[in-house]
Amino acid sequence: MKLSRRTVIATATATTGVALLGRHGARAAEPIRIGVLMPLSGNAELVGNRQKIGVEIARDQINAAGGILGRPLELVIRDDKGDPNQAVANARELSSSGVNLVIGAALSAQNIAVIQVIQSLNLVQMTASAPLDGLTHEIFNRNFFRLSDNNYMRCRSLARVMAERFPDVTTWGGFISDISVGHDSWKQFSSALREFYPKYAKKDVVLTDVIASKFGTTDYKTQIFRMMRTPAQGVFNLTYGADMITLWKQAKTLGLSDKIKVVCDGSGELDLPVVLGKDGPTELWSNLHWYFGNPNANKVHQDLVAEVKVRTKNDPYPSSLIGPAHGAVLCYAAAIQAANSTETNAVIQALETVEVETAKGKIRFRKEDHQQIGPVNLAGSVPTADGFTFKASVEVPGAEIVEPPTPGVALKL
């Protein structure tokens, strides 16, 4: 089956994306079942429970508007506990129960495991959050789609915004976790600084030091003082979780946060400004899978934010993971509508051709490697006497910073 390029807007009120038949018809028909793999317990449970909000809102909006092709949408949610083996077991169980469309996994390690079995299980898999570059490069699988920005796009978007907004911050260092993604991220970020500063700031950039730390480090004094001895005006962060929070709390205590002009964070989403509050760096820019405060918001975004406020009891800083999880459901709905089918191959072909209006904006999947192309969200925050405030937000067009597709071949840095 060949499908022409088309725009499909899958919202609760639009009639061009999902076939919105009467509610009675949607209830009477057999449901369309989409499996969801996410960590709802264990060390990564916050990730899964945040994404769960997004997929459930999308399901409820679609069903309230009449369903997909006149059929109600059902989510079959499974807890992978953040364990790759459990994620694979859950994928097998979903397949055996007749589910062939899956959202997940949330984490890169789980995706690496599940992607190995999806063709044998006749599944379509769509991750809404895993940025690991290799998922659409050396381990590319035709049945796999990535709705999130990849790491390459995230690092390059940060570098571009730094060159555009901080033309006088020309000396940079970095803190990274001592793992492959940390080292790769620094290579991507620093390479992009060298490209974008001459282009946008009309200046060359100087790279001072990248400091790698092992997971579980509790005392960062050595690393912080080492950075303070450099002339770095800006610092790139690619540390994670508790390590990230510990590092930057100590950086404030020891004076680094006040010495440097800007920190750009490629890993923490909103966690760093929310947790640090008034003790954050002078200015902090964060990559976000989705920004709830986007001033360029479309109706999908507006409707999502309104419902998120209800379900989170007016959380002032809704998780950026909610948006792409919500979008993954919309993408499947759009593909099913376009294909007039839930069959695996038909949905794959449809996903390769549709454009979908999500809360993040209009997105499409690149046919060659199934990487999502859409706006990349960033937000800048500054500390205040009683917390922090967002200073600005930026959308970088993904098509302008994404790498060339090389399905089956590792990304060359």
CSV table of C-alpha atoms in Angstrom, one decimal:
chain,number,residue,atom,x,y,z
A,1,MET,CA,0.0,0.0,0.0
A,2,LYS,CA,1.4,3.5,-0.9
A,3,LEU,CA,0.2,6.6,0.9
A,4,SER,CA,0.8,10.1,-0.3
A,5,ARG,CA,2.1,12.8,2.1
A,6,ARG,CA,-0.8,14.3,4.1
A,7,THR,CA,-1.3,16.3,7.2
A,8,VAL,CA,-3.4,14.6,9.8
A,9,ILE,CA,-4.4,16.5,12.9
A,10,ALA,CA,-5.4,14.2,15.7
A,11,THR,CA,-7.0,16.2,18.4
A,12,ALA,CA,-10.1,15.6,20.5
A,13,THR,CA,-12.1,18.2,18.5
A,14,ALA,CA,-10.6,18.1,15.0
A,15,THR,CA,-12.3,16.0,12.4
A,16,THR,CA,-9.4,15.7,9.9
A,17,GLY,CA,-7.2,13.3,11.8
A,18,VAL,CA,-9.1,10.7,13.6
A,19,ALA,CA,-12.5,9.7,12.1
A,20,LEU,CA,-14.8,11.0,14.8
A,21,LEU,CA,-18.0,9.0,14.6
A,22,GLY,CA,-20.8,9.2,17.1
A,23,ARG,CA,-20.0,8.2,20.7
A,24,HIS,CA,-22.6,5.4,20.6
A,25,GLY,CA,-20.8,3.8,17.6
A,26,ALA,CA,-17.4,4.1,19.3
A,27,ARG,CA,-18.7,2.3,22.4
A,28,ALA,CA,-20.4,-0.5,20.4
A,29,ALA,CA,-17.4,-1.4,18.3
A,30,GLU,CA,-14.4,-3.6,19.2
A,31,PRO,CA,-11.7,-1.4,20.8
A,32,ILE,CA,-8.4,-0.6,19.1
A,33,ARG,CA,-5.8,-1.7,21.6
A,34,ILE,CA,-2.4,0.0,22.0
A,35,GLY,CA,0.2,-1.5,24.4
A,36,VAL,CA,2.2,0.8,26.6
A,37,LEU,CA,5.6,-0.2,28.2
A,38,MET,CA,6.8,2.1,31.0
A,39,PRO,CA,8.4,1.9,34.4
A,40,LEU,CA,5.6,2.3,36.9
A,41,SER,CA,7.7,1.0,39.8
A,42,GLY,CA,11.4,0.8,40.7
A,43,ASN,CA,14.1,3.5,40.3
A,44,ALA,CA,12.6,5.0,37.2
A,45,GLU,CA,8.9,5.1,38.3
A,46,LEU,CA,8.7,8.9,38.0
A,47,VAL,CA,9.4,8.6,34.3
A,48,GLY,CA,6.7,6.1,33.7
A,49,ASN,CA,4.1,7.7,35.9
A,50,ARG,CA,4.6,11.1,34.2
A,51,GLN,CA,4.2,9.5,30.7
A,52,LYS,CA,1.2,7.6,31.9
A,53,ILE,CA,-0.6,11.0,32.4
A,54,GLY,CA,0.0,11.9,28.8
A,55,VAL,CA,-1.1,8.6,27.2
A,56,GLU,CA,-4.3,8.5,29.3
A,57,ILE,CA,-5.3,12.1,28.5
A,58,ALA,CA,-4.9,11.3,24.8
A,59,ARG,CA,-7.0,8.2,25.1
A,60,ASP,CA,-9.7,10.0,26.9
A,61,GLN,CA,-9.8,12.9,24.5
A,62,ILE,CA,-10.0,10.6,21.5
A,63,ASN,CA,-12.7,8.5,23.0
A,64,ALA,CA,-14.7,11.5,24.1
A,65,ALA,CA,-14.6,12.7,20.5
A,66,GLY,CA,-15.9,9.4,19.0
A,67,GLY,CA,-12.8,7.1,18.9
A,68,ILE,CA,-10.7,6.1,15.9
A,69,LEU,CA,-12.6,4.8,12.8
A,70,GLY,CA,-15.6,4.7,15.1
A,71,ARG,CA,-13.9,2.3,17.5
A,72,PRO,CA,-12.9,3.2,21.1
A,73,LEU,CA,-9.2,3.3,22.0
A,74,GLU,CA,-8.0,1.0,24.8
A,75,LEU,CA,-4.5,1.3,26.4
A,76,VAL,CA,-3.0,-1.9,27.7
A,77,ILE,CA,-0.4,-0.6,30.1
A,78,ARG,CA,2.4,-2.8,31.4
A,79,ASP,CA,5.0,-2.0,34.1
A,80,ASP,CA,8.6,-2.9,32.9
A,81,LYS,CA,10.1,-1.8,36.3
A,82,GLY,CA,12.9,-0.2,34.4
A,83,ASP,CA,14.3,-3.7,33.6
A,84,PRO,CA,15.1,-4.6,30.0
A,85,ASN,CA,14.3,-8.3,30.5
A,86,GLN,CA,10.9,-7.3,31.9
A,87,ALA,CA,10.3,-5.0,29.0
A,88,VAL,CA,10.9,-7.8,26.6
A,89,ALA,CA,8.6,-10.2,28.5
A,90,ASN,CA,5.9,-7.5,28.5
A,91,ALA,CA,6.3,-7.1,24.8
A,92,ARG,CA,5.9,-10.8,24.2
A,93,GLU,CA,2.8,-10.9,26.4
A,94,LEU,CA,1.2,-8.0,24.6
A,95,SER,CA,1.9,-9.7,21.2
A,96,SER,CA,0.5,-13.0,22.4
A,97,SER,CA,-2.7,-11.2,23.5
A,98,GLY,CA,-3.2,-9.7,20.0
A,99,VAL,CA,-1.7,-6.2,20.6
A,100,ASN,CA,0.6,-5.1,17.7
A,101,LEU,CA,1.0,-1.4,18.4
A,102,VAL,CA,3.2,-0.4,21.3
A,103,ILE,CA,4.3,2.9,22.9
A,104,GLY,CA,7.6,2.6,24.8
A,105,ALA,CA,9.9,1.8,26.2
A,106,ALA,CA,10.7,4.9,28.2
A,107,LEU,CA,14.4,4.3,28.7
A,108,SER,CA,17.2,3.7,26.2
A,109,ALA,CA,18.3,0.3,27.8
A,110,GLN,CA,14.8,-1.1,27.6
A,111,ASN,CA,14.4,0.1,24.0
A,112,ILE,CA,17.7,-1.6,23.0
A,113,ALA,CA,16.3,-4.9,24.4
A,114,VAL,CA,12.8,-4.6,22.9
A,115,ILE,CA,13.9,-3.5,19.5
A,116,GLN,CA,15.6,-6.9,19.0
A,117,VAL,CA,12.3,-8.8,19.1
A,118,ILE,CA,9.7,-6.5,17.6
A,119,GLN,CA,9.9,-7.9,14.0
A,120,SER,CA,9.6,-11.5,15.2
A,121,LEU,CA,6.6,-10.4,17.3
A,122,ASN,CA,5.1,-8.4,14.4
A,123,LEU,CA,5.0,-5.2,16.6
A,124,VAL,CA,5.3,-1.6,15.8
A,125,GLN,CA,7.2,0.2,18.6
A,126,MET,CA,7.3,3.9,19.3
A,127,THR,CA,9.4,5.5,22.0
A,128,ALA,CA,8.3,8.9,23.3
A,129,SER,CA,11.5,9.7,25.3
A,130,ALA,CA,14.6,7.7,24.6
A,131,PRO,CA,17.2,9.9,23.0
A,132,LEU,CA,20.0,7.4,22.4
A,133,ASP,CA,21.3,8.1,18.9
A,134,GLY,CA,22.0,4.4,18.0
A,135,LEU,CA,18.3,3.5,18.1
A,136,THR,CA,17.8,5.1,14.7
A,137,HIS,CA,21.3,4.4,13.5
A,138,GLU,CA,23.3,1.2,14.1
A,139,ILE,CA,20.4,-0.8,15.6
A,140,PHE,CA,17.7,0.7,13.3
A,141,ASN,CA,14.7,-1.5,12.8
A,142,ARG,CA,11.9,-0.8,10.4
A,143,ASN,CA,9.3,-1.5,13.0
A,144,PHE,CA,10.7,1.1,15.4
A,145,PHE,CA,9.9,4.9,15.5
A,146,ARG,CA,11.3,7.6,17.8
A,147,LEU,CA,8.9,10.4,18.6
A,148,SER,CA,11.5,12.2,20.9
A,149,ASP,CA,14.4,14.4,19.8
A,150,ASN,CA,17.6,12.4,19.6
A,151,ASN,CA,20.7,13.3,21.6
A,152,TYR,CA,22.4,14.8,18.6
A,153,MET,CA,19.5,17.2,18.0
A,154,ARG,CA,19.3,18.1,21.7
A,155,CYS,CA,23.0,18.9,22.0
A,156,ARG,CA,23.1,20.9,18.8
A,157,SER,CA,20.0,22.9,19.7
A,158,LEU,CA,21.7,23.9,23.0
A,159,ALA,CA,24.8,25.0,21.2
A,160,ARG,CA,22.9,27.0,18.6
A,161,VAL,CA,20.9,28.8,21.3
A,162,MET,CA,24.1,29.6,23.2
A,163,ALA,CA,25.7,31.1,20.1
A,164,GLU,CA,22.5,33.1,19.4
A,165,ARG,CA,21.8,34.4,22.9
A,166,PHE,CA,25.2,34.5,24.5
A,167,PRO,CA,27.6,35.7,21.8
A,168,ASP,CA,30.1,37.0,24.5
A,169,VAL,CA,30.3,33.6,26.3
A,170,THR,CA,33.0,32.2,24.2
A,171,THR,CA,34.8,29.9,26.6
A,172,TRP,CA,33.2,26.6,27.5
A,173,GLY,CA,33.7,23.6,29.8
A,174,GLY,CA,31.6,20.7,30.7
A,175,PHE,CA,30.5,18.2,33.4
A,176,ILE,CA,29.5,14.8,32.1
A,177,SER,CA,28.7,11.3,33.5
A,178,ASP,CA,31.6,9.0,32.6
A,179,ILE,CA,29.5,6.9,30.2
A,180,SER,CA,29.4,6.7,26.4
A,181,VAL,CA,26.4,9.0,26.1
A,182,GLY,CA,28.2,11.6,28.3
A,183,HIS,CA,31.3,11.6,26.1
A,184,ASP,CA,29.3,11.5,22.9
A,185,SER,CA,27.2,14.4,24.1
A,186,TRP,CA,30.2,16.6,24.8
A,187,LYS,CA,31.6,15.8,21.3
A,188,GLN,CA,28.3,16.8,19.8
A,189,PHE,CA,27.9,19.9,21.8
A,190,SER,CA,31.5,21.1,21.5
A,191,SER,CA,31.5,20.4,17.7
A,192,ALA,CA,28.3,22.4,17.4
A,193,LEU,CA,29.7,25.3,19.4
A,194,ARG,CA,32.6,25.5,16.9
A,195,GLU,CA,30.1,25.5,14.0
A,196,PHE,CA,27.5,27.9,15.4
A,197,TYR,CA,29.6,30.6,17.2
A,198,PRO,CA,31.3,31.8,14.0
A,199,LYS,CA,27.9,31.7,12.2
A,200,TYR,CA,25.7,33.4,14.8
A,201,ALA,CA,28.1,35.3,17.2
A,202,LYS,CA,30.7,36.0,14.5
A,203,LYS,CA,33.3,34.8,17.0
A,204,ASP,CA,35.4,31.7,17.6
A,205,VAL,CA,34.8,29.6,20.7
A,206,VAL,CA,37.4,28.2,23.2
A,207,LEU,CA,36.9,24.8,24.8
A,208,THR,CA,38.6,24.5,28.2
A,209,ASP,CA,37.9,21.2,30.0
A,210,VAL,CA,35.3,18.4,30.1
A,211,ILE,CA,35.2,16.7,33.5
A,212,ALA,CA,33.8,13.2,33.7
A,213,SER,CA,32.5,11.6,37.0
A,214,LYS,CA,31.4,8.1,37.8
A,215,PHE,CA,27.8,7.4,38.7
A,216,GLY,CA,27.2,7.6,42.4
A,217,THR,CA,29.8,10.3,43.1
A,218,THR,CA,28.8,12.2,46.3
A,219,ASP,CA,31.6,14.7,46.7
A,220,TYR,CA,32.3,16.9,43.7
A,221,LYS,CA,34.7,19.4,45.3
A,222,THR,CA,37.6,18.2,43.2
A,223,GLN,CA,35.7,18.5,40.0
A,224,ILE,CA,34.2,21.9,40.9
A,225,PHE,CA,37.5,23.4,41.9
A,226,ARG,CA,39.0,22.1,38.7
A,227,MET,CA,36.4,23.9,36.7
A,228,MET,CA,36.7,27.0,38.7
A,229,ARG,CA,40.4,27.2,37.9
A,230,THR,CA,39.6,27.3,34.2
A,231,PRO,CA,38.4,30.5,32.4
A,232,ALA,CA,35.1,28.8,31.4
A,233,GLN,CA,32.2,31.3,31.2
A,234,GLY,CA,29.7,28.7,30.2
A,235,VAL,CA,29.3,25.0,31.3
A,236,PHE,CA,27.5,22.1,29.6
A,237,ASN,CA,25.9,19.5,31.9
A,238,LEU,CA,25.3,15.9,31.0
A,239,THR,CA,25.0,14.3,34.4
A,240,TYR,CA,21.9,12.5,35.6
A,241,GLY,CA,19.5,12.1,38.4
A,242,ALA,CA,20.8,12.4,42.0
A,243,ASP,CA,24.3,12.9,40.7
A,244,MET,CA,23.2,16.0,38.8
A,245,ILE,CA,21.4,17.5,41.8
A,246,THR,CA,24.3,16.8,44.1
A,247,LEU,CA,26.8,18.3,41.7
A,248,TRP,CA,25.0,21.5,41.2
A,249,LYS,CA,24.0,22.0,44.9
A,250,GLN,CA,27.7,21.8,45.7
A,251,ALA,CA,28.5,24.1,42.8
A,252,LYS,CA,26.4,26.7,44.4
A,253,THR,CA,27.9,26.2,47.9
A,254,LEU,CA,31.5,26.4,46.5
A,255,GLY,CA,30.8,29.5,44.3
A,256,LEU,CA,30.9,28.0,40.8
A,257,SER,CA,27.3,28.7,40.0
A,258,ASP,CA,27.8,32.4,40.7
A,259,LYS,CA,31.1,32.5,38.8
A,260,ILE,CA,29.9,31.3,35.4
A,261,LYS,CA,27.4,33.1,33.2
A,262,VAL,CA,25.3,30.3,31.9
A,263,VAL,CA,24.8,26.5,32.3
A,264,CYS,CA,23.1,24.5,29.6
A,265,ASP,CA,21.7,21.1,30.6
A,266,GLY,CA,21.1,18.3,28.2
A,267,SER,CA,19.8,15.7,30.6
A,268,GLY,CA,17.7,17.0,33.5
A,269,GLU,CA,14.7,18.5,31.7
A,270,LEU,CA,12.9,20.6,34.3
A,271,ASP,CA,14.4,18.7,37.3
A,272,LEU,CA,17.4,21.0,37.7
A,273,PRO,CA,15.6,24.4,38.0
A,274,VAL,CA,12.7,23.0,40.0
A,275,VAL,CA,14.9,21.2,42.6
A,276,LEU,CA,17.6,23.9,42.8
A,277,GLY,CA,15.2,26.9,42.8
A,278,LYS,CA,16.9,30.0,44.2
A,279,ASP,CA,20.2,28.0,44.5
A,280,GLY,CA,20.5,27.5,40.7
A,281,PRO,CA,23.1,28.9,38.4
A,282,THR,CA,23.0,32.6,37.3
A,283,GLU,CA,21.2,31.4,34.2
A,284,LEU,CA,20.2,27.8,33.2
A,285,TRP,CA,19.0,26.6,29.8
A,286,SER,CA,17.4,23.2,29.6
A,287,ASN,CA,16.5,20.8,26.7
A,288,LEU,CA,12.8,19.8,27.0
A,289,HIS,CA,10.9,17.0,25.3
A,290,TRP,CA,7.9,19.4,25.6
A,291,TYR,CA,7.5,22.8,27.3
A,292,PHE,CA,4.2,23.4,29.0
A,293,GLY,CA,4.7,27.2,28.9
A,294,ASN,CA,5.3,27.4,25.2
A,295,PRO,CA,4.1,30.9,24.1
A,296,ASN,CA,3.6,29.5,20.5
A,297,ALA,CA,1.1,26.9,21.7
A,298,ASN,CA,-1.4,25.3,19.4
A,299,LYS,CA,-4.8,24.0,20.4
A,300,VAL,CA,-3.5,20.5,21.0
A,301,HIS,CA,-1.1,22.0,23.5
A,302,GLN,CA,-3.7,24.2,25.1
A,303,ASP,CA,-6.1,21.3,25.6
A,304,LEU,CA,-3.4,19.1,27.0
A,305,VAL,CA,-2.2,21.7,29.5
A,306,ALA,CA,-5.8,22.4,30.7
A,307,GLU,CA,-6.3,18.6,31.4
A,308,VAL,CA,-2.8,18.2,32.9
A,309,LYS,CA,-3.7,20.9,35.4
A,310,VAL,CA,-6.8,19.0,36.5
A,311,ARG,CA,-5.0,15.6,36.8
A,312,THR,CA,-1.9,16.9,38.6
A,313,LYS,CA,-3.9,19.3,40.9
A,314,ASN,CA,-2.4,22.4,39.3
A,315,ASP,CA,1.3,21.2,39.3
A,316,PRO,CA,3.0,24.5,38.4
A,317,TYR,CA,5.7,22.7,36.4
A,318,PRO,CA,4.2,19.8,34.5
A,319,SER,CA,6.7,17.2,33.4
A,320,SER,CA,8.1,17.6,29.8
A,321,LEU,CA,7.6,13.8,29.5
A,322,ILE,CA,3.8,14.2,29.3
A,323,GLY,CA,3.8,15.9,25.9
A,324,PRO,CA,5.5,13.3,23.8
A,325,ALA,CA,3.6,10.4,25.5
A,326,HIS,CA,0.4,12.2,24.6
A,327,GLY,CA,1.8,12.7,21.1
A,328,ALA,CA,2.6,9.0,20.6
A,329,VAL,CA,-1.1,8.2,21.0
A,330,LEU,CA,-2.0,10.9,18.5
A,331,CYS,CA,0.5,9.6,16.0
A,332,TYR,CA,-0.9,6.1,16.1
A,333,ALA,CA,-4.4,7.4,15.8
A,334,ALA,CA,-3.4,9.5,12.8
A,335,ALA,CA,-1.7,6.5,11.1
A,336,ILE,CA,-4.6,4.2,11.7
A,337,GLN,CA,-6.9,6.7,10.3
A,338,ALA,CA,-4.7,7.3,7.2
A,339,ALA,CA,-4.2,3.5,6.6
A,340,ASN,CA,-7.8,2.6,7.5
A,341,SER,CA,-6.2,-0.3,9.3
A,342,THR,CA,-4.4,-1.4,12.4
A,343,GLU,CA,-2.3,-4.0,10.6
A,344,THR,CA,1.4,-3.7,11.3
A,345,ASN,CA,2.8,-3.0,7.9
A,346,ALA,CA,-0.1,-0.6,7.0
A,347,VAL,CA,0.6,1.4,10.2
A,348,ILE,CA,4.3,1.5,9.5
A,349,GLN,CA,3.7,2.8,6.0
A,350,ALA,CA,1.3,5.4,7.3
A,351,LEU,CA,3.6,6.6,10.0
A,352,GLU,CA,6.2,7.2,7.3
A,353,THR,CA,3.9,9.6,5.5
A,354,VAL,CA,1.6,11.4,7.9
A,355,GLU,CA,2.2,14.7,9.6
A,356,VAL,CA,0.7,15.1,13.0
A,357,GLU,CA,-0.2,18.2,15.0
A,358,THR,CA,1.0,17.3,18.5
A,359,ALA,CA,1.3,19.5,21.6
A,360,LYS,CA,4.9,20.2,20.6
A,361,GLY,CA,3.9,21.3,17.2
A,362,LYS,CA,3.7,19.7,13.8
A,363,ILE,CA,5.9,16.6,13.5
A,364,ARG,CA,6.7,13.9,10.9
A,365,PHE,CA,8.8,10.8,10.9
A,366,ARG,CA,11.8,10.7,8.5
A,367,LYS,CA,11.1,7.8,6.2
A,368,GLU,CA,14.7,6.6,6.0
A,369,ASP,CA,15.3,6.1,9.8
A,370,HIS,CA,12.0,6.9,11.5
A,371,GLN,CA,13.5,9.8,13.5
A,372,GLN,CA,10.9,12.4,14.4
A,373,ILE,CA,11.4,15.8,12.9
A,374,GLY,CA,9.8,18.7,14.6
A,375,PRO,CA,10.5,21.7,16.8
A,376,VAL,CA,13.1,21.2,19.6
A,377,ASN,CA,12.1,22.9,22.8
A,378,LEU,CA,14.4,24.8,25.2
A,379,ALA,CA,13.7,27.0,28.2
A,380,GLY,CA,15.9,29.4,30.1
A,381,SER,CA,15.4,30.0,33.8
A,382,VAL,CA,17.0,32.3,36.4
A,383,PRO,CA,16.9,32.0,40.2
A,384,THR,CA,14.7,34.4,42.3
A,385,ALA,CA,14.5,35.1,46.0
A,386,ASP,CA,11.8,32.5,46.5
A,387,GLY,CA,12.6,30.0,43.7
A,388,PHE,CA,13.1,30.5,40.0
A,389,THR,CA,11.3,31.9,37.0
A,390,PHE,CA,11.4,31.1,33.3
A,391,LYS,CA,13.2,33.9,31.4
A,392,ALA,CA,12.5,32.7,27.8
A,393,SER,CA,11.8,29.7,25.7
A,394,VAL,CA,13.0,28.8,22.2
A,395,GLU,CA,11.9,26.5,19.4
A,396,VAL,CA,14.7,25.3,17.1
A,397,PRO,CA,13.5,23.7,13.9
A,398,GLY,CA,14.5,20.1,14.1
A,399,ALA,CA,15.1,19.9,10.3
A,400,GLU,CA,17.9,22.5,10.6
A,401,ILE,CA,20.0,20.6,13.2
A,402,VAL,CA,19.2,16.9,12.7
A,403,GLU,CA,22.0,14.6,11.4
A,404,PRO,CA,21.7,12.8,8.0
A,405,PRO,CA,20.0,9.5,8.2
A,406,THR,CA,22.3,6.4,8.3
A,407,PRO,CA,20.0,3.5,9.2
A,408,GLY,CA,22.1,0.5,10.2
A,409,VAL,CA,25.3,2.5,10.5
A,410,ALA,CA,26.6,4.2,13.6
A,411,LEU,CA,26.5,8.0,13.8
A,412,LYS,CA,30.0,9.4,13.1
A,413,LEU,CA,31.0,12.1,15.5
